[in-house]
Amino acid sequence: SKFGLNSSELLDALAFLEKNKMENCLKLIHFHIGSQITKIRRIKNALREAMQFYVQLSKMGLNIEFVDIGGGLGVDYDGTRSSSSANSMNYSIQEYVNDSVSTLVDACNKHGIIPFFYHTTLDWYNKDFENDFDKYLEYLRKSVEILCTRYGKIGGLWFDGNWSKPADTDWKEDELYATIRKHQPDAIIVNNTGMRARGKIGNPEIDSITFEQGRPSPMNREGMEKYIAAEMCETINDHWGIGENDFNYKSPKKLIENLCNCRKVGANYLLNIGPTAQGGIDPIQSEFMKLMGKWMNIYGEAIYNGKPYPAGGIGNNFILKGENELYLFFFDLAKNGSENVTVSNGNYCGSYAFGNVCDNISSIEWMDNNESLDFIQKDNMLTVNATGYPYGVSTCVRVAKAKISN
């Protein structure tokens, strides 16, 4: 390669990262094939090669977060749109973008990944968005139709931006969603309603509602023609994207609690992290994600397998139900240790009761250390002796697994 590393040099670089335990530092692939590229075929071939690198590096366990397309696009100086001319190019910016998306989707399809597109409904650069809204909406619909017809099966579209106009604005959602259903009948349709319409379905074609910057409330799905999912959309500090001087980060405890409370009502948790202008992830955000990953390594089974359960607990405590087990979530549990050096924050450990537990329980143990817990069950009341955290441990929310007797 003219710029950067060739294949063998890349392997040497990977060996260096592994030797120095720096594999997690590799986040971005950038490639550059020169300047004034006149033929779209050259760009497409480079994109295919770059995506193969992405796929293989991902298979090696490297967490590649960005693929950066480098190089200078051609300039149509003479207006001939001819690849044989050194002063022109045989593609448009739209064709360049289409081929970039197409190459990414092809790589996904070859490796069993169904692509899911994020798409803004607002547009800060298209003048029709402010001056001729009906014309803009037709442009938006046709853009979405391209995504639905040129790239094979897609998982769905996550729209964002209807909140940018007054609440009574007609976005012609029926026409937009009908276009999606015509070409991609099984696609999931989400449209972020923003904070002013938090948790509202809005249109019958919507498959998941959003709770912007707020904990989701339980949904009454009785009588619905289809299952409507839900998700909480939240920033890790106060802003979407990246705010260089936004220091108001939520604590890991708060993030973990929000994740658990989402699952309490059967909702998903969409947590924003913002890449910097250089394509990296802010170190504090990266470390927060690692902490949540460690928590998930311990309790992820309960998050992924548990479903809402009608039992009621003391305070924020609640229960999820798996196939043959219940998952008991305990908030603000006390820690064991000397009162002179152990911060308790007024938390409690000991007997906790759950009402409306209709399943018979045979055993209960903490998921983090397999310690068995004493319990009493009478009628539909379950009382558990929740022992405190061992000194040196505090997972913010602690989960116990209760086996259901046959």
Tab-separated table of C-alpha atoms in Angstrom:
chain	number	residue	atom	x	y	z
A	1	SER	CA	0.000	0.000	0.000
A	2	LYS	CA	1.128	3.583	-0.612
A	3	PHE	CA	-0.084	4.768	2.742
A	4	GLY	CA	-0.238	2.918	6.055
A	5	LEU	CA	0.306	-0.812	6.522
A	6	ASN	CA	0.162	-3.740	4.137
A	7	SER	CA	-1.217	-7.102	5.279
A	8	SER	CA	2.016	-8.484	6.730
A	9	GLU	CA	2.769	-5.200	8.497
A	10	LEU	CA	-0.730	-5.226	9.964
A	11	LEU	CA	-0.083	-8.686	11.416
A	12	ASP	CA	3.157	-7.386	12.954
A	13	ALA	CA	1.207	-4.476	14.463
A	14	LEU	CA	-1.386	-6.860	15.900
A	15	ALA	CA	1.387	-8.970	17.437
A	16	PHE	CA	2.848	-5.821	19.023
A	17	LEU	CA	-0.560	-4.864	20.473
A	18	GLU	CA	-1.068	-8.372	21.857
A	19	LYS	CA	2.395	-8.471	23.393
A	20	ASN	CA	1.775	-5.166	25.171
A	21	LYS	CA	-1.836	-6.036	26.073
A	22	MET	CA	-3.142	-3.134	23.996
A	23	GLU	CA	-5.619	-4.983	21.726
A	24	ASN	CA	-8.468	-2.872	23.102
A	25	CYS	CA	-6.760	0.250	21.705
A	26	LEU	CA	-7.479	-0.766	18.103
A	27	LYS	CA	-10.801	0.905	17.306
A	28	LEU	CA	-10.603	2.219	13.736
A	29	ILE	CA	-9.631	1.002	10.278
A	30	HIS	CA	-8.650	3.731	7.833
A	31	PHE	CA	-7.723	3.150	4.219
A	32	HIS	CA	-6.530	5.571	1.553
A	33	ILE	CA	-6.267	4.743	-2.160
A	34	GLY	CA	-4.989	8.091	-3.388
A	35	SER	CA	-6.506	11.347	-4.601
A	36	GLN	CA	-8.701	12.360	-7.542
A	37	ILE	CA	-10.188	8.869	-7.999
A	38	THR	CA	-11.970	8.987	-11.347
A	39	LYS	CA	-13.487	5.479	-11.417
A	40	ILE	CA	-16.108	4.267	-8.963
A	41	ARG	CA	-14.907	0.689	-9.539
A	42	ARG	CA	-11.598	1.480	-7.813
A	43	ILE	CA	-13.455	2.785	-4.784
A	44	LYS	CA	-15.790	-0.226	-4.694
A	45	ASN	CA	-12.885	-2.669	-4.882
A	46	ALA	CA	-11.111	-0.861	-2.044
A	47	LEU	CA	-14.268	-0.893	0.039
A	48	ARG	CA	-14.674	-4.651	-0.438
A	49	GLU	CA	-11.088	-5.245	0.635
A	50	ALA	CA	-11.471	-2.974	3.665
A	51	MET	CA	-14.622	-4.783	4.767
A	52	GLN	CA	-12.807	-8.117	4.576
A	53	PHE	CA	-10.182	-6.716	6.926
A	54	TYR	CA	-12.988	-5.533	9.217
A	55	VAL	CA	-14.667	-8.942	9.234
A	56	GLN	CA	-11.466	-10.900	9.848
A	57	LEU	CA	-10.252	-8.557	12.609
A	58	SER	CA	-13.661	-8.803	14.273
A	59	LYS	CA	-13.472	-12.605	14.112
A	60	MET	CA	-10.118	-12.364	15.908
A	61	GLY	CA	-11.922	-10.697	18.801
A	62	LEU	CA	-10.818	-7.133	18.091
A	63	ASN	CA	-13.504	-4.555	18.777
A	64	ILE	CA	-13.360	-2.453	15.602
A	65	GLU	CA	-15.847	0.385	15.992
A	66	PHE	CA	-15.193	2.503	12.889
A	67	VAL	CA	-14.288	1.973	9.240
A	68	ASP	CA	-12.984	5.277	7.844
A	69	ILE	CA	-13.082	5.700	4.065
A	70	GLY	CA	-10.108	7.801	3.027
A	71	GLY	CA	-8.901	9.170	-0.267
A	72	GLY	CA	-9.856	12.119	-2.419
A	73	LEU	CA	-12.983	11.898	-4.569
A	74	GLY	CA	-12.689	12.944	-8.169
A	75	VAL	CA	-13.723	16.381	-9.390
A	76	ASP	CA	-15.726	16.684	-12.613
A	77	TYR	CA	-13.739	19.545	-14.112
A	78	ASP	CA	-14.841	19.106	-17.744
A	79	GLY	CA	-18.424	17.827	-17.158
A	80	THR	CA	-18.012	14.699	-19.311
A	81	ARG	CA	-18.693	12.176	-16.465
A	82	SER	CA	-16.110	9.980	-18.168
A	83	SER	CA	-13.624	7.719	-16.411
A	84	SER	CA	-11.309	7.956	-19.399
A	85	SER	CA	-10.738	11.643	-18.765
A	86	ALA	CA	-8.204	12.764	-16.190
A	87	ASN	CA	-10.358	15.841	-15.604
A	88	SER	CA	-13.632	14.082	-14.791
A	89	MET	CA	-15.158	11.169	-12.865
A	90	ASN	CA	-17.811	8.598	-13.700
A	91	TYR	CA	-19.834	8.775	-10.467
A	92	SER	CA	-21.798	11.203	-8.331
A	93	ILE	CA	-21.618	11.796	-4.585
A	94	GLN	CA	-24.915	9.888	-4.255
A	95	GLU	CA	-23.453	6.903	-6.100
A	96	TYR	CA	-20.399	7.027	-3.855
A	97	VAL	CA	-22.607	6.958	-0.737
A	98	ASN	CA	-24.815	4.192	-2.160
A	99	ASP	CA	-21.812	2.002	-2.924
A	100	SER	CA	-20.342	2.606	0.544
A	101	VAL	CA	-23.549	1.388	2.187
A	102	SER	CA	-23.889	-1.476	-0.287
A	103	THR	CA	-20.397	-2.792	0.464
A	104	LEU	CA	-21.041	-2.696	4.206
A	105	VAL	CA	-24.351	-4.530	3.771
A	106	ASP	CA	-22.760	-7.159	1.496
A	107	ALA	CA	-20.181	-7.922	4.186
A	108	CYS	CA	-22.969	-8.193	6.785
A	109	ASN	CA	-25.014	-10.547	4.603
A	110	LYS	CA	-22.077	-12.846	3.891
A	111	HIS	CA	-21.470	-13.316	7.601
A	112	GLY	CA	-25.059	-13.699	8.790
A	113	ILE	CA	-25.503	-10.152	10.121
A	114	ILE	CA	-28.812	-8.445	9.264
A	115	PRO	CA	-28.228	-4.687	8.852
A	116	PHE	CA	-30.430	-2.230	10.763
A	117	PHE	CA	-30.383	1.398	9.616
A	118	TYR	CA	-30.525	4.568	11.703
A	119	HIS	CA	-32.117	7.378	9.667
A	120	THR	CA	-32.806	10.981	10.668
A	121	THR	CA	-36.096	12.444	9.500
A	122	LEU	CA	-34.804	15.987	9.910
A	123	ASP	CA	-32.264	17.493	7.514
A	124	TRP	CA	-30.239	20.595	8.348
A	125	TYR	CA	-28.848	20.909	4.801
A	126	ASN	CA	-31.836	20.296	2.539
A	127	LYS	CA	-33.515	23.681	2.073
A	128	ASP	CA	-36.878	22.018	1.374
A	129	PHE	CA	-36.999	20.894	5.015
A	130	GLU	CA	-37.873	24.486	5.924
A	131	ASN	CA	-39.183	25.916	2.655
A	132	ASP	CA	-41.237	23.123	1.007
A	133	PHE	CA	-41.941	20.438	3.587
A	134	ASP	CA	-44.186	18.272	1.362
A	135	LYS	CA	-41.434	18.137	-1.264
A	136	TYR	CA	-38.924	17.258	1.424
A	137	LEU	CA	-41.105	14.424	2.755
A	138	GLU	CA	-41.298	12.878	-0.709
A	139	TYR	CA	-37.500	13.117	-0.921
A	140	LEU	CA	-37.290	11.401	2.489
A	141	ARG	CA	-39.703	8.643	1.402
A	142	LYS	CA	-37.729	7.972	-1.793
A	143	SER	CA	-34.464	7.876	0.176
A	144	VAL	CA	-35.921	5.250	2.508
A	145	GLU	CA	-37.228	3.312	-0.499
A	146	ILE	CA	-33.673	3.090	-1.813
A	147	LEU	CA	-32.560	1.506	1.478
A	148	CYS	CA	-35.484	-0.929	1.284
A	149	THR	CA	-34.921	-2.051	-2.308
A	150	ARG	CA	-31.186	-2.035	-3.064
A	151	TYR	CA	-29.569	-3.821	-0.142
A	152	GLY	CA	-31.449	-7.083	0.342
A	153	LYS	CA	-33.144	-7.974	3.620
A	154	ILE	CA	-32.810	-5.364	6.360
A	155	GLY	CA	-33.676	-5.723	10.024
A	156	GLY	CA	-35.425	-2.380	10.304
A	157	LEU	CA	-35.189	1.397	10.437
A	158	TRP	CA	-34.752	3.563	13.543
A	159	PHE	CA	-36.014	7.055	12.729
A	160	ASP	CA	-35.130	10.135	14.716
A	161	GLY	CA	-36.112	13.774	14.312
A	162	ASN	CA	-39.906	14.182	14.194
A	163	TRP	CA	-39.550	16.075	17.461
A	164	SER	CA	-37.775	18.892	15.559
A	165	LYS	CA	-41.106	20.255	14.254
A	166	PRO	CA	-44.220	21.393	16.184
A	167	ALA	CA	-46.298	18.548	17.644
A	168	ASP	CA	-49.150	18.988	15.122
A	169	THR	CA	-46.864	18.673	12.053
A	170	ASP	CA	-47.997	16.082	9.495
A	171	TRP	CA	-44.939	13.947	8.663
A	172	LYS	CA	-46.975	11.693	6.342
A	173	GLU	CA	-45.913	8.669	8.320
A	174	ASP	CA	-48.583	6.466	6.713
A	175	GLU	CA	-46.956	6.906	3.290
A	176	LEU	CA	-43.439	6.425	4.671
A	177	TYR	CA	-44.268	3.249	6.585
A	178	ALA	CA	-46.349	1.858	3.701
A	179	THR	CA	-43.252	2.116	1.509
A	180	ILE	CA	-41.252	0.126	4.056
A	181	ARG	CA	-43.950	-2.544	4.442
A	182	LYS	CA	-44.250	-2.869	0.655
A	183	HIS	CA	-40.598	-3.792	0.218
A	184	GLN	CA	-39.573	-5.030	3.684
A	185	PRO	CA	-42.721	-6.416	5.359
A	186	ASP	CA	-40.815	-7.896	8.319
A	187	ALA	CA	-38.670	-4.834	9.050
A	188	ILE	CA	-38.855	-3.326	12.540
A	189	ILE	CA	-39.987	0.306	12.488
A	190	VAL	CA	-39.006	2.640	15.335
A	191	ASN	CA	-39.522	6.402	15.407
A	192	ASN	CA	-38.113	8.267	18.382
A	193	THR	CA	-40.922	10.417	19.783
A	194	GLY	CA	-38.674	12.618	21.912
A	195	MET	CA	-39.393	13.737	25.446
A	196	ARG	CA	-42.679	15.468	24.694
A	197	ALA	CA	-44.310	12.219	23.514
A	198	ARG	CA	-42.337	9.756	25.621
A	199	GLY	CA	-43.801	6.238	25.412
A	200	LYS	CA	-46.453	7.072	22.790
A	201	ILE	CA	-47.100	4.635	19.931
A	202	GLY	CA	-48.259	7.276	17.472
A	203	ASN	CA	-48.737	5.086	14.388
A	204	PRO	CA	-50.044	1.490	14.165
A	205	GLU	CA	-47.026	0.446	12.066
A	206	ILE	CA	-44.604	1.250	14.907
A	207	ASP	CA	-42.973	-1.873	16.388
A	208	SER	CA	-41.178	-0.309	19.356
A	209	ILE	CA	-41.899	2.814	21.385
A	210	THR	CA	-39.192	5.031	22.866
A	211	PHE	CA	-38.721	6.594	26.277
A	212	GLU	CA	-36.344	9.485	25.612
A	213	GLN	CA	-34.213	10.279	28.697
A	214	GLY	CA	-36.702	8.640	31.061
A	215	ARG	CA	-37.380	5.273	32.643
A	216	PRO	CA	-40.042	3.265	30.809
A	217	SER	CA	-43.404	2.562	32.366
A	218	PRO	CA	-45.162	-0.829	32.163
A	219	MET	CA	-47.130	-1.372	28.969
A	220	ASN	CA	-50.611	-2.834	28.852
A	221	ARG	CA	-50.424	-4.927	25.699
A	222	GLU	CA	-53.844	-6.501	26.192
A	223	GLY	CA	-55.910	-6.238	23.013
A	224	MET	CA	-52.970	-5.141	20.836
A	225	GLU	CA	-52.878	-6.628	17.344
A	226	LYS	CA	-49.133	-7.213	17.645
A	227	TYR	CA	-46.405	-7.124	20.271
A	228	ILE	CA	-45.035	-3.610	20.755
A	229	ALA	CA	-41.515	-3.469	22.174
A	230	ALA	CA	-40.121	-0.567	24.204
A	231	GLU	CA	-36.739	0.989	24.842
A	232	MET	CA	-35.245	3.706	26.993
A	233	CYS	CA	-32.930	6.058	25.079
A	234	GLU	CA	-30.418	7.740	27.376
A	235	THR	CA	-27.198	9.720	27.193
A	236	ILE	CA	-24.214	8.801	29.341
A	237	ASN	CA	-23.890	12.470	30.336
A	238	ASP	CA	-26.234	15.319	29.306
A	239	HIS	CA	-25.800	15.306	25.527
A	240	TRP	CA	-26.214	13.041	22.526
A	241	GLY	CA	-23.125	12.591	20.398
A	242	ILE	CA	-20.059	14.036	22.036
A	243	GLY	CA	-19.864	17.102	24.297
A	244	GLU	CA	-16.211	17.947	24.831
A	245	ASN	CA	-16.932	20.012	27.963
A	246	ASP	CA	-19.872	18.016	29.297
A	247	PHE	CA	-18.517	16.652	32.596
A	248	ASN	CA	-21.894	15.722	34.084
A	249	TYR	CA	-21.590	11.971	33.690
A	250	LYS	CA	-24.107	9.628	35.227
A	251	SER	CA	-22.568	7.232	37.731
A	252	PRO	CA	-22.067	3.558	36.827
A	253	LYS	CA	-24.555	2.798	39.639
A	254	LYS	CA	-27.189	4.947	37.928
A	255	LEU	CA	-26.583	3.316	34.543
A	256	ILE	CA	-26.795	-0.198	35.990
A	257	GLU	CA	-29.992	0.666	37.864
A	258	ASN	CA	-31.535	2.086	34.696
A	259	LEU	CA	-30.653	-1.064	32.769
A	260	CYS	CA	-32.321	-3.205	35.441
A	261	ASN	CA	-35.414	-1.015	35.625
A	262	CYS	CA	-35.789	-1.275	31.856
A	263	ARG	CA	-35.832	-5.053	32.070
A	264	LYS	CA	-38.296	-4.880	34.957
A	265	VAL	CA	-40.951	-3.725	32.469
A	266	GLY	CA	-39.597	-5.714	29.503
A	267	ALA	CA	-37.914	-2.754	27.802
A	268	ASN	CA	-34.504	-2.492	26.142
A	269	TYR	CA	-31.839	0.041	27.079
A	270	LEU	CA	-30.226	2.247	24.425
A	271	LEU	CA	-27.240	4.020	25.962
A	272	ASN	CA	-25.397	6.646	23.923
A	273	ILE	CA	-21.651	6.962	23.673
A	274	GLY	CA	-20.277	9.621	21.333
A	275	PRO	CA	-17.236	9.216	19.092
A	276	THR	CA	-14.825	12.138	19.044
A	277	ALA	CA	-14.008	14.087	15.876
A	278	GLN	CA	-10.946	11.848	15.505
A	279	GLY	CA	-13.096	8.698	15.545
A	280	GLY	CA	-12.177	7.528	19.045
A	281	ILE	CA	-14.214	6.907	22.168
A	282	ASP	CA	-13.686	9.161	25.182
A	283	PRO	CA	-11.703	7.148	27.782
A	284	ILE	CA	-14.231	7.714	30.589
A	285	GLN	CA	-17.062	6.453	28.383
A	286	SER	CA	-14.998	3.448	27.374
A	287	GLU	CA	-14.265	2.604	31.019
A	288	PHE	CA	-17.940	2.971	31.961
A	289	MET	CA	-18.834	0.474	29.230
A	290	LYS	CA	-16.221	-1.933	30.563
A	291	LEU	CA	-17.711	-1.656	34.059
A	292	MET	CA	-21.178	-2.400	32.736
A	293	GLY	CA	-19.686	-5.273	30.765
A	294	LYS	CA	-18.210	-6.738	33.969
A	295	TRP	CA	-21.624	-6.437	35.639
A	296	MET	CA	-23.221	-8.202	32.655
A	297	ASN	CA	-20.630	-10.980	32.832
A	298	ILE	CA	-21.979	-11.757	36.298
A	299	TYR	CA	-25.709	-11.096	35.912
A	300	GLY	CA	-26.277	-11.068	32.144
A	301	GLU	CA	-28.270	-14.300	32.263
A	302	ALA	CA	-30.987	-12.535	34.264
A	303	ILE	CA	-31.036	-9.547	31.900
A	304	TYR	CA	-31.261	-11.600	28.709
A	305	ASN	CA	-33.480	-14.462	29.896
A	306	GLY	CA	-35.729	-12.770	32.448
A	307	LYS	CA	-39.202	-11.495	31.608
A	308	PRO	CA	-41.538	-9.259	33.659
A	309	TYR	CA	-43.145	-10.983	36.646
A	310	PRO	CA	-46.090	-9.694	38.698
A	311	ALA	CA	-44.394	-10.016	42.102
A	312	GLY	CA	-43.934	-6.884	44.185
A	313	GLY	CA	-40.863	-6.186	46.320
A	314	ILE	CA	-39.764	-3.717	48.981
A	315	GLY	CA	-38.495	-0.429	47.574
A	316	ASN	CA	-37.054	-0.899	44.082
A	317	ASN	CA	-36.621	-4.674	44.420
A	318	PHE	CA	-38.350	-6.796	41.780
A	319	ILE	CA	-38.397	-10.245	40.159
A	320	LEU	CA	-37.969	-11.448	36.567
A	321	LYS	CA	-38.910	-14.927	35.413
A	322	GLY	CA	-36.848	-17.247	33.238
A	323	GLU	CA	-37.820	-20.649	31.891
A	324	ASN	CA	-37.445	-22.567	35.174
A	325	GLU	CA	-36.127	-19.903	37.521
A	326	LEU	CA	-36.875	-16.545	39.065
A	327	TYR	CA	-34.314	-13.726	39.205
A	328	LEU	CA	-34.534	-11.591	42.344
A	329	PHE	CA	-33.103	-8.061	41.975
A	330	PHE	CA	-31.928	-6.297	45.161
A	331	PHE	CA	-31.143	-2.572	45.209
A	332	ASP	CA	-29.108	-0.697	47.848
A	333	LEU	CA	-27.966	-3.812	49.684
A	334	ALA	CA	-25.631	-3.248	52.636
A	335	LYS	CA	-21.997	-4.382	52.756
A	336	ASN	CA	-20.411	-6.517	55.438
A	337	GLY	CA	-17.433	-5.114	57.316
A	338	SER	CA	-16.380	-3.127	60.345
A	339	GLU	CA	-18.642	-0.173	61.061
A	340	ASN	CA	-15.521	1.960	61.457
A	341	VAL	CA	-14.337	1.569	57.876
A	342	THR	CA	-17.347	0.356	55.890
A	343	VAL	CA	-19.610	2.903	54.210
A	344	SER	CA	-23.215	1.717	54.586
A	345	ASN	CA	-25.182	4.737	53.318
A	346	GLY	CA	-28.023	3.540	55.516
A	347	ASN	CA	-28.497	0.403	53.396
A	348	TYR	CA	-29.903	-2.826	54.820
A	349	CYS	CA	-29.265	-6.547	54.503
A	350	GLY	CA	-31.454	-9.243	55.970
A	351	SER	CA	-35.059	-10.319	55.407
A	352	TYR	CA	-36.724	-9.012	52.258
A	353	ALA	CA	-40.262	-9.961	51.246
A	354	PHE	CA	-41.804	-10.364	47.799
A	355	GLY	CA	-45.553	-10.649	47.372
A	356	ASN	CA	-47.553	-12.411	44.652
A	357	VAL	CA	-44.915	-15.085	44.033
A	358	CYS	CA	-47.048	-17.823	42.475
A	359	ASP	CA	-44.244	-20.307	41.706
A	360	ASN	CA	-42.929	-22.772	44.304
A	361	ILE	CA	-39.237	-22.249	45.030
A	362	SER	CA	-36.754	-25.045	45.845
A	363	SER	CA	-33.536	-23.037	46.351
A	364	ILE	CA	-32.074	-19.541	46.089
A	365	GLU	CA	-28.448	-18.452	45.642
A	366	TRP	CA	-26.508	-15.320	44.721
A	367	MET	CA	-25.419	-15.323	41.097
A	368	ASP	CA	-22.055	-13.709	41.882
A	369	ASN	CA	-20.698	-16.271	44.387
A	370	ASN	CA	-23.274	-19.110	44.484
A	371	GLU	CA	-23.911	-18.539	48.196
A	372	SER	CA	-27.157	-20.249	49.236
A	373	LEU	CA	-29.789	-18.010	50.804
A	374	ASP	CA	-32.315	-18.993	53.443
A	375	PHE	CA	-35.939	-18.301	52.563
A	376	ILE	CA	-39.484	-18.914	53.718
A	377	GLN	CA	-42.411	-19.299	51.323
A	378	LYS	CA	-46.004	-19.313	52.492
A	379	ASP	CA	-48.968	-18.930	50.203
A	380	ASN	CA	-47.792	-16.310	47.674
A	381	MET	CA	-45.346	-14.560	50.008
A	382	LEU	CA	-41.611	-15.177	49.619
A	383	THR	CA	-39.216	-13.904	52.328
A	384	VAL	CA	-35.493	-14.102	51.601
A	385	ASN	CA	-32.545	-13.578	53.936
A	386	ALA	CA	-30.458	-11.401	51.612
A	387	THR	CA	-26.951	-11.469	53.018
A	388	GLY	CA	-24.862	-8.337	52.492
A	389	TYR	CA	-22.017	-7.872	50.053
A	390	PRO	CA	-18.708	-9.388	51.106
A	391	TYR	CA	-16.201	-6.663	51.954
A	392	GLY	CA	-14.588	-5.457	48.725
A	393	VAL	CA	-17.679	-6.149	46.598
A	394	SER	CA	-20.498	-3.794	45.601
A	395	THR	CA	-22.261	-4.458	42.297
A	396	CYS	CA	-24.877	-1.684	42.730
A	397	VAL	CA	-27.711	-4.124	41.984
A	398	ARG	CA	-27.323	-7.708	43.193
A	399	VAL	CA	-29.239	-10.617	41.683
A	400	ALA	CA	-30.141	-13.995	43.164
A	401	LYS	CA	-31.399	-16.972	41.177
A	402	ALA	CA	-34.311	-18.970	42.583
A	403	LYS	CA	-34.993	-22.419	41.135
A	404	ILE	CA	-38.643	-23.267	40.523
A	405	SER	CA	-39.624	-26.713	41.803
A	406	ASN	CA	-41.464	-28.985	39.396
